[in-house]
Tab-separated table of C-alpha atoms (C1' of nucleotides) in Angstrom:
chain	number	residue	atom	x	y	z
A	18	UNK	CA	-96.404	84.816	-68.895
A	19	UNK	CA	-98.351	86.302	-71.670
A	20	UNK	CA	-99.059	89.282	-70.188
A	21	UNK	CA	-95.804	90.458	-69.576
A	22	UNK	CA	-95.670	93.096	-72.024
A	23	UNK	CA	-98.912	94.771	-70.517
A	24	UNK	CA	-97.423	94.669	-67.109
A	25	UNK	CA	-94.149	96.784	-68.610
A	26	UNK	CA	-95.817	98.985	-69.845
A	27	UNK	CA	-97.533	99.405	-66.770
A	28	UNK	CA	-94.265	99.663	-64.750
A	29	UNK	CA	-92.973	102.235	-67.819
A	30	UNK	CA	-95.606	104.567	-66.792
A	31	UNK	CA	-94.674	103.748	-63.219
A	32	UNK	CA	-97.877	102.059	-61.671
A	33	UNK	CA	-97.905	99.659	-59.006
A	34	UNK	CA	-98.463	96.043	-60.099
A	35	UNK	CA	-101.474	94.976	-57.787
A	36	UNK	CA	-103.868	92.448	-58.039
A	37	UNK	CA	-106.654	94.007	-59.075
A	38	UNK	CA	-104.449	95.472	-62.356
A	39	UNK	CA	-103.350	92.211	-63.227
A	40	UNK	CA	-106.708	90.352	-62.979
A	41	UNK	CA	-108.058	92.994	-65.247
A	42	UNK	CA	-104.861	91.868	-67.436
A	43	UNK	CA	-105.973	88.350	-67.441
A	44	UNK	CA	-109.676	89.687	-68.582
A	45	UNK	CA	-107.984	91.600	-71.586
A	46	UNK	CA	-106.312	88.251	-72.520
A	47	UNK	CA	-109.126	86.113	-72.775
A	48	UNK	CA	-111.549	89.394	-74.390
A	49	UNK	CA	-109.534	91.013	-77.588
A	50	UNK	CA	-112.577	92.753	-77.884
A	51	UNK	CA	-115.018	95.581	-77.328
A	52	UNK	CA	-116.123	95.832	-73.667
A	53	UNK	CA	-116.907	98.129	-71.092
A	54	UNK	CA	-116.349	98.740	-67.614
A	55	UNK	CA	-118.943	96.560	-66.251
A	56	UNK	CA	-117.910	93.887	-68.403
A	57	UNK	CA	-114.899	93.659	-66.884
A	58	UNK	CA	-115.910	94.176	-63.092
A	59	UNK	CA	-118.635	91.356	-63.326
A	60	UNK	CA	-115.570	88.973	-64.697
A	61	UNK	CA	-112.994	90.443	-61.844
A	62	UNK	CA	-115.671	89.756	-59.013
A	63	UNK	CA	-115.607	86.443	-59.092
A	64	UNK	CA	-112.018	85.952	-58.524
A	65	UNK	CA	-111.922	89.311	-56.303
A	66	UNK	CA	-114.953	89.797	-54.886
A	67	UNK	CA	-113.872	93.233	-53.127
A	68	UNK	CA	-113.301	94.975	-56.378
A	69	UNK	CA	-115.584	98.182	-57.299
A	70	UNK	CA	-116.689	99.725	-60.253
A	71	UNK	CA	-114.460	102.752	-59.144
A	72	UNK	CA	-111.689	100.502	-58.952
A	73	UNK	CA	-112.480	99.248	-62.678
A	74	UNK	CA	-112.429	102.816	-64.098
A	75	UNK	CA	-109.607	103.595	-61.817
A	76	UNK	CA	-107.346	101.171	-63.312
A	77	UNK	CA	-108.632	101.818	-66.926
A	78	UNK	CA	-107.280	105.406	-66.801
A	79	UNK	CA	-103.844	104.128	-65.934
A	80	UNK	CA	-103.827	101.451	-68.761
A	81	UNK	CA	-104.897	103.920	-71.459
A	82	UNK	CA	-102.105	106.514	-70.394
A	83	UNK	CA	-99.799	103.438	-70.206
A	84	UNK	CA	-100.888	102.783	-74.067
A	85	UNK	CA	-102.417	99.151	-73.219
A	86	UNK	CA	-105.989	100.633	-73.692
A	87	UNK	CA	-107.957	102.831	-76.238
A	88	UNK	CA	-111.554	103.713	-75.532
A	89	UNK	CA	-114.666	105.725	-77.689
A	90	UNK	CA	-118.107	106.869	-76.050
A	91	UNK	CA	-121.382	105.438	-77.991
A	92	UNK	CA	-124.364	106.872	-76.742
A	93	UNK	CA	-123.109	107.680	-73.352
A	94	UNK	CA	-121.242	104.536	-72.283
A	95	UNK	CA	-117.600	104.229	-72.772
A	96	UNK	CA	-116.671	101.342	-74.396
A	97	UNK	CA	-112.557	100.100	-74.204
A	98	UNK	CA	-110.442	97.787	-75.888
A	99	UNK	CA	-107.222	96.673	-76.250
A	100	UNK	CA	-106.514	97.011	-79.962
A	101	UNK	CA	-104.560	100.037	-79.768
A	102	UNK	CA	-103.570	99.837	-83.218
A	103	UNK	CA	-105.437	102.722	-85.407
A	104	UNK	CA	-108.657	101.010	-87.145
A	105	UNK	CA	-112.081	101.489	-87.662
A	106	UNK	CA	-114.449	100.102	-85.274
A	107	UNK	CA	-117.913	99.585	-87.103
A	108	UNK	CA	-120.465	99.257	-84.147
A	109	UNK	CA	-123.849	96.918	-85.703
A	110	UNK	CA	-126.849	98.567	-85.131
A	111	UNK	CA	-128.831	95.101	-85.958
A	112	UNK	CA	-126.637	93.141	-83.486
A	113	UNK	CA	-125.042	95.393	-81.219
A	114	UNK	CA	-121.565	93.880	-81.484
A	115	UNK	CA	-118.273	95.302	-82.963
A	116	UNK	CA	-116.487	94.568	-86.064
A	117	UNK	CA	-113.055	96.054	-86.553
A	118	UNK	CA	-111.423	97.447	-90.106
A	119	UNK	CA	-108.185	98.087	-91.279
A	120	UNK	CA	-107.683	101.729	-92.070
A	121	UNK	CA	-106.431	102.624	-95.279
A	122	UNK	CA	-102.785	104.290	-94.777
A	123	UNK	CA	-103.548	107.923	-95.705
A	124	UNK	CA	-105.924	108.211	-92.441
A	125	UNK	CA	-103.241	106.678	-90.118
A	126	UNK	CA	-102.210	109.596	-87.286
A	127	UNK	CA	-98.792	109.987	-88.763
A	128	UNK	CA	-100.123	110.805	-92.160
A	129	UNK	CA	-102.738	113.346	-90.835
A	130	UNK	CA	-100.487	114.921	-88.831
A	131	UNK	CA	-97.778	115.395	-91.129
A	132	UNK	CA	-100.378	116.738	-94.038
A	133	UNK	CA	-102.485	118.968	-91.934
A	134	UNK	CA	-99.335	120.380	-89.845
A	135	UNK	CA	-100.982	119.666	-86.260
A	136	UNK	CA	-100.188	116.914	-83.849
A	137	UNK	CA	-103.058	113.545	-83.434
A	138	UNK	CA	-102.341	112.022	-80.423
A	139	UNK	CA	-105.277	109.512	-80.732
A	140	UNK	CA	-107.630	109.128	-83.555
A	141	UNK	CA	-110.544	106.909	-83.745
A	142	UNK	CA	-112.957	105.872	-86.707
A	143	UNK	CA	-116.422	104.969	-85.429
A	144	UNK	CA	-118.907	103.212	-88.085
A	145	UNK	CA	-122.510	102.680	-87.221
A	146	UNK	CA	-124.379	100.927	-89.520
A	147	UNK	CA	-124.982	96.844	-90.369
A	148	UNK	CA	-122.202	94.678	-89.968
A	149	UNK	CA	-120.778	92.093	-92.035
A	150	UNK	CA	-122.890	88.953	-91.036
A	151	UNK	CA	-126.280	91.320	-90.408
A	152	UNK	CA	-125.739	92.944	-93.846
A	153	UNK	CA	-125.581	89.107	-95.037
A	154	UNK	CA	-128.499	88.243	-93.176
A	155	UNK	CA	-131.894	87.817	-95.242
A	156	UNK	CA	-134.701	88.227	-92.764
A	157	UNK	CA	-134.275	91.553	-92.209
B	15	UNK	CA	-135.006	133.011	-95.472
B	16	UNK	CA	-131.666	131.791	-95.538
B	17	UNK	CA	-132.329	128.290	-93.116
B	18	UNK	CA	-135.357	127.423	-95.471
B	19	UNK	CA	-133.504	124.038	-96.462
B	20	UNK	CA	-133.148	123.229	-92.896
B	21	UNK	CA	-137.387	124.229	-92.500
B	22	UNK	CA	-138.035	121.777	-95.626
B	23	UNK	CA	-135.643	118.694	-93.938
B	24	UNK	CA	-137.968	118.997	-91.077
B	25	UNK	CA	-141.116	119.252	-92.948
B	26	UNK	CA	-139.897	116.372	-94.428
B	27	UNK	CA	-139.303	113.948	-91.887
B	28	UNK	CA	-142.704	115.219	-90.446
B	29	UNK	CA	-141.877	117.245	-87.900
B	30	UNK	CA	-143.676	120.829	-87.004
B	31	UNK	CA	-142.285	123.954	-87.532
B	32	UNK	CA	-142.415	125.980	-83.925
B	33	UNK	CA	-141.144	128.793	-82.806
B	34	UNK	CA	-138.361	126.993	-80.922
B	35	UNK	CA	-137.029	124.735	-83.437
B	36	UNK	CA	-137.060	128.183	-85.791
B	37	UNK	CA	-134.269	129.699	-82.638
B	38	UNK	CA	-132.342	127.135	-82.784
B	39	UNK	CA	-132.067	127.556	-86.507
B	40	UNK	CA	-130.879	131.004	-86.178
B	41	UNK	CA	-128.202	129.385	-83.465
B	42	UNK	CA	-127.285	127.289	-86.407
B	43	UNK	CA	-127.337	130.102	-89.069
B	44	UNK	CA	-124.579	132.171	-86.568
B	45	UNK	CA	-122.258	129.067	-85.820
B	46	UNK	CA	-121.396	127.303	-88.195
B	47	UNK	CA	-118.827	125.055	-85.916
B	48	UNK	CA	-119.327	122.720	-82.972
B	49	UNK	CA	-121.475	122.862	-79.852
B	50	UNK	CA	-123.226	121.769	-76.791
B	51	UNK	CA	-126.808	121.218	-76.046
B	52	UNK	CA	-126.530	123.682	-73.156
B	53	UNK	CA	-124.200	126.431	-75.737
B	54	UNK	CA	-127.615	126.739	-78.010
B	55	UNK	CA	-129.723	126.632	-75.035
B	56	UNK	CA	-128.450	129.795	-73.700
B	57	UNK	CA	-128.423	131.363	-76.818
B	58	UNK	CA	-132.039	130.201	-77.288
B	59	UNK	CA	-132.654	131.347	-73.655
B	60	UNK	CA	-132.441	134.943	-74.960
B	61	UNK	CA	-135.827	135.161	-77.381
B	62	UNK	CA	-137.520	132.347	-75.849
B	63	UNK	CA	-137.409	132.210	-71.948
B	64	UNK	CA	-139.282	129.682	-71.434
B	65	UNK	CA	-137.374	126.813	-73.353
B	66	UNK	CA	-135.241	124.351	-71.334
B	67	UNK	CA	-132.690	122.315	-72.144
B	68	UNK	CA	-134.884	119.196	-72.060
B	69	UNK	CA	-136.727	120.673	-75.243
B	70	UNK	CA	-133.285	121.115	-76.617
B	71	UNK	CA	-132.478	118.121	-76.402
B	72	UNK	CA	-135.545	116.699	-77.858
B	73	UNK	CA	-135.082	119.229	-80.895
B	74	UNK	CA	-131.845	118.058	-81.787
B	75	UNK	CA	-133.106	114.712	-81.887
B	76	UNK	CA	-135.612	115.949	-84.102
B	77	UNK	CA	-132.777	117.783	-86.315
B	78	UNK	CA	-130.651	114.652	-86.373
B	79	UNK	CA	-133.277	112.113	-87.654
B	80	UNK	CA	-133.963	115.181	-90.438
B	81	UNK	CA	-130.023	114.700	-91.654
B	82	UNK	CA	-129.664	118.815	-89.998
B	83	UNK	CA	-127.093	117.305	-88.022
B	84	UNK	CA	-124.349	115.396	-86.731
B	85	UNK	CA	-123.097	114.758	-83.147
B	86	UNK	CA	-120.271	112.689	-81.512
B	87	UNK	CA	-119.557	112.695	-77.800
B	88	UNK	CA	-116.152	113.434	-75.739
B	89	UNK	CA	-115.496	113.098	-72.190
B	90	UNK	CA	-119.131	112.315	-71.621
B	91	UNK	CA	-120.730	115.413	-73.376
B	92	UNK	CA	-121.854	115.149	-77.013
B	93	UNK	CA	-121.239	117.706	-79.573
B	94	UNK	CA	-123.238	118.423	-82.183
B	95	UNK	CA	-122.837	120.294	-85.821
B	96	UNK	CA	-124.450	121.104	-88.899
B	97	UNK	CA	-121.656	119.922	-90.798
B	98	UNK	CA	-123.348	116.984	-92.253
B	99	UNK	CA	-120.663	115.943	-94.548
B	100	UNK	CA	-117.768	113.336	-94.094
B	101	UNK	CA	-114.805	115.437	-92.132
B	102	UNK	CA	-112.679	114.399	-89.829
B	103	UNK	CA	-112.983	116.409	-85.964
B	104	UNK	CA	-110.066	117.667	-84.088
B	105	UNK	CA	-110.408	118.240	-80.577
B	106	UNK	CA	-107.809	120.370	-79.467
B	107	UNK	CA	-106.458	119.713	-76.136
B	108	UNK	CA	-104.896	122.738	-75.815
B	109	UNK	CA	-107.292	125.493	-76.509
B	110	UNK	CA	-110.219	123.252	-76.643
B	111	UNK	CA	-111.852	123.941	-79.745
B	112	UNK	CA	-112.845	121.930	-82.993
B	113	UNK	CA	-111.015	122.149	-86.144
B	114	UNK	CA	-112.420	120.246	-89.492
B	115	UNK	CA	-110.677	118.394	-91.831
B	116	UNK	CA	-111.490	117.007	-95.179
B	117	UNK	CA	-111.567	113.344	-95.461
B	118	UNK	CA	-109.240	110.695	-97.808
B	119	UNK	CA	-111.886	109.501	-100.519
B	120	UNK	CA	-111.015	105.872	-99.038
B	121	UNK	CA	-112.587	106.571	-95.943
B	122	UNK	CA	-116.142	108.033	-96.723
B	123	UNK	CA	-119.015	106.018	-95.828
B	124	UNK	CA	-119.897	104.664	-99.379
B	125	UNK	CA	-116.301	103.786	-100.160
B	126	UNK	CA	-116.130	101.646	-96.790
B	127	UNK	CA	-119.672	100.248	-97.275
B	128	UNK	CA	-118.616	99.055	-100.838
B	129	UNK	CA	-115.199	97.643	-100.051
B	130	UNK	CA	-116.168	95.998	-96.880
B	131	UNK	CA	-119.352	94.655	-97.814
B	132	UNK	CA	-120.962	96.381	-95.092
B	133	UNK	CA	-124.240	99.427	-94.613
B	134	UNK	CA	-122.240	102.235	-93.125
B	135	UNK	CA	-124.771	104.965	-91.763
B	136	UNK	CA	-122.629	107.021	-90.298
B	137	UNK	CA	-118.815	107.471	-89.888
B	138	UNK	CA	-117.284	109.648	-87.687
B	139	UNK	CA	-113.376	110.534	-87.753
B	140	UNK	CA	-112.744	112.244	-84.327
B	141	UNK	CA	-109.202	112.881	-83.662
B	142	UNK	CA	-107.884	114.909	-80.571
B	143	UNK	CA	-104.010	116.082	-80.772
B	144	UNK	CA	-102.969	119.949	-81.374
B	145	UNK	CA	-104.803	121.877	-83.739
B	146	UNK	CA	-102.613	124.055	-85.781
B	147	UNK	CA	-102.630	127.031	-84.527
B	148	UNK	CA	-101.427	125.640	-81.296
B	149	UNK	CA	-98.760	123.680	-82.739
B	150	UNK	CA	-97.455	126.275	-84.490
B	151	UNK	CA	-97.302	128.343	-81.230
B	152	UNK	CA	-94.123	128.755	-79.359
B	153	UNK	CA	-94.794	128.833	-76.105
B	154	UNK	CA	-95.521	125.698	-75.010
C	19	DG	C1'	-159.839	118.561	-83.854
C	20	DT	C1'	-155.787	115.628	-83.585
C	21	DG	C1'	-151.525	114.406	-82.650
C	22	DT	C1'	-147.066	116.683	-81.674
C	23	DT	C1'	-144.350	119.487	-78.919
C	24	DT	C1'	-143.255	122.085	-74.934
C	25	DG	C1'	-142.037	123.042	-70.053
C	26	DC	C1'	-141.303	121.327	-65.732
C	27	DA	C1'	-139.723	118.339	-62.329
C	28	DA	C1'	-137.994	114.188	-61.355
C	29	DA	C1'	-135.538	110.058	-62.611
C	30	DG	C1'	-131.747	107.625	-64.694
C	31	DA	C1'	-127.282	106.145	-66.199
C	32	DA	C1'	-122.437	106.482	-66.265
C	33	DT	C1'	-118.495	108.130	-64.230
C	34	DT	C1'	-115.823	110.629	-60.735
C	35	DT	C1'	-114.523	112.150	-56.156
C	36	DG	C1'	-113.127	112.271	-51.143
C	37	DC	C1'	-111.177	109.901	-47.781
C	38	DA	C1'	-109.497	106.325	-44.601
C	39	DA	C1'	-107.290	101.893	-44.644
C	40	DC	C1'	-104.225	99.035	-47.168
C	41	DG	C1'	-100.311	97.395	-49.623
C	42	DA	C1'	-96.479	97.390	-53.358
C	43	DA	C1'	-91.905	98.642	-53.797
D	13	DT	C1'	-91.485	103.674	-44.653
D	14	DT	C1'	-93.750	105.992	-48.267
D	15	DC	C1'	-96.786	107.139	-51.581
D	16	DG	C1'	-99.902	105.082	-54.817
D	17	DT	C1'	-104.093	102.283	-54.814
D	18	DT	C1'	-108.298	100.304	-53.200
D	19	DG	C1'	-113.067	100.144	-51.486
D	20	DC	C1'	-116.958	102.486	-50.186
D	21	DA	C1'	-120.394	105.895	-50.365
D	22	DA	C1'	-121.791	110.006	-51.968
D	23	DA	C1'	-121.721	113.414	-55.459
D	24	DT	C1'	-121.683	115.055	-60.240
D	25	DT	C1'	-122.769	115.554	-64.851
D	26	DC	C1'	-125.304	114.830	-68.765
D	27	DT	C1'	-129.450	113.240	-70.796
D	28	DT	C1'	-134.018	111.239	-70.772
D	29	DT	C1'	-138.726	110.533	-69.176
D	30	DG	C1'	-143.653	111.266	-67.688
D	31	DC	C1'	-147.259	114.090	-67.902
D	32	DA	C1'	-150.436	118.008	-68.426
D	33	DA	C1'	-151.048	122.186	-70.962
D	34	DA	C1'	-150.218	124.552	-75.282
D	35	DC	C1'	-149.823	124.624	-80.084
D	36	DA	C1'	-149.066	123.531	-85.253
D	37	DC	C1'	-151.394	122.155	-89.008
DNA sequence: GTGTTTGCAAAGAATTTGCAACGAA
DNA sequence: TTCGTTGCAAATTCTTTGCAAACAC
């Protein structure tokens, strides 16, 4: 099953493989996206219709401190994903939808921690502006 | 006056010069570092007694939109700073405090706008780790 | 004078908490 | 069996809003 690497590392960090975590799983595997919580609680309802918001944030805390998740705050919502590799996320102020960068190698954690002599345990690079296909666009 | 730059950005962008907006200068003139709407508002609190942290709020607004400031959120409170320029934030999860840090040429907004073919407003590098001075201590 | 800003109270939005029942290991 | 997890409701925290009075220009 595809997901077996996300349900390691949840059993590395020692959580509990229940339903609820692995129906959030299945969301992650069909969204390699942006999304937030309510995202993924409207798409967990339908298959388990007992699920809370709670439970959504609940389960959210444990996959970012198992490393499956990495989240940012815009303008008071928290927004999570599942590319926990370090990149840019540009967030389109035209469209409202995510684009992701690569990040050149000199801002990568490693590097900043080894050249500033302190320890980055997460870094994230947040762009606002016009994305790719907006900044295209002509009728704006 | 020493925060006459920050009175013409406003004038500027069209906004009024009061009395309040003129404390929160001085807060701005004294800390040059990172705070919270409610840090300036008790400093405000002081000359003007009347001020609340609603009109706080609204004048950092006001301050943004006049490039007087930045802000970036964490754990669902955002922090502002006067530092306008391109730096990467760490947020200490030790001691809890900010520490700046100049940015790779490669990652400011024009150089990402121009390579990606994108309008990058803003950019905002916020990392959270150790901050030196905790890393370098021993006991822990 | 005119339109902006302030102060106040109340509303709003997102996230967390407490706790009893449930369930994975 | 045991302790972590869920579901529910209520609480919290931060920020914004509506509106009348005050004020900058």
């Amino acid at each position: 099953m595809i997901n077996s690497q996300y349900v390691d590392l949840l059993r590395k960090a020692n959580y509990k493989i229940t339903p609820q975590r692995l129906r959030v799983l299945d969301y992650l595997e069909g969204h390699p996206g942006h999304f937030k919580a309510e995202d993924v609680y409207n798409h967990v309802k339908a298959n388990e219709p007992s699920i809370t918001l709670a439970t959504v944030y609940n389960i959210f805390r444990a996959m970012i401190r198992s490393g499956i998740l990495d989240s940012f705050e815009i303008n008071g919502t928290t927004w999570f994903e599942s590319n926990t590799q370090p990149h840019a996320n540009l967030y389109c102020e035209k469209c409202h939808k995510f684009e992701d960068f690569e990040l050149p190698a000199n801002v990568l954690p490693d590097r900043l921690s080894a050249e500033y002599g302190i320890h980055v345990r997460t870094a994230s690079v947040l762009l606002k502006g016009t994305c790719r296909a907006c900044t295209g666009d002509s009728h704006n």
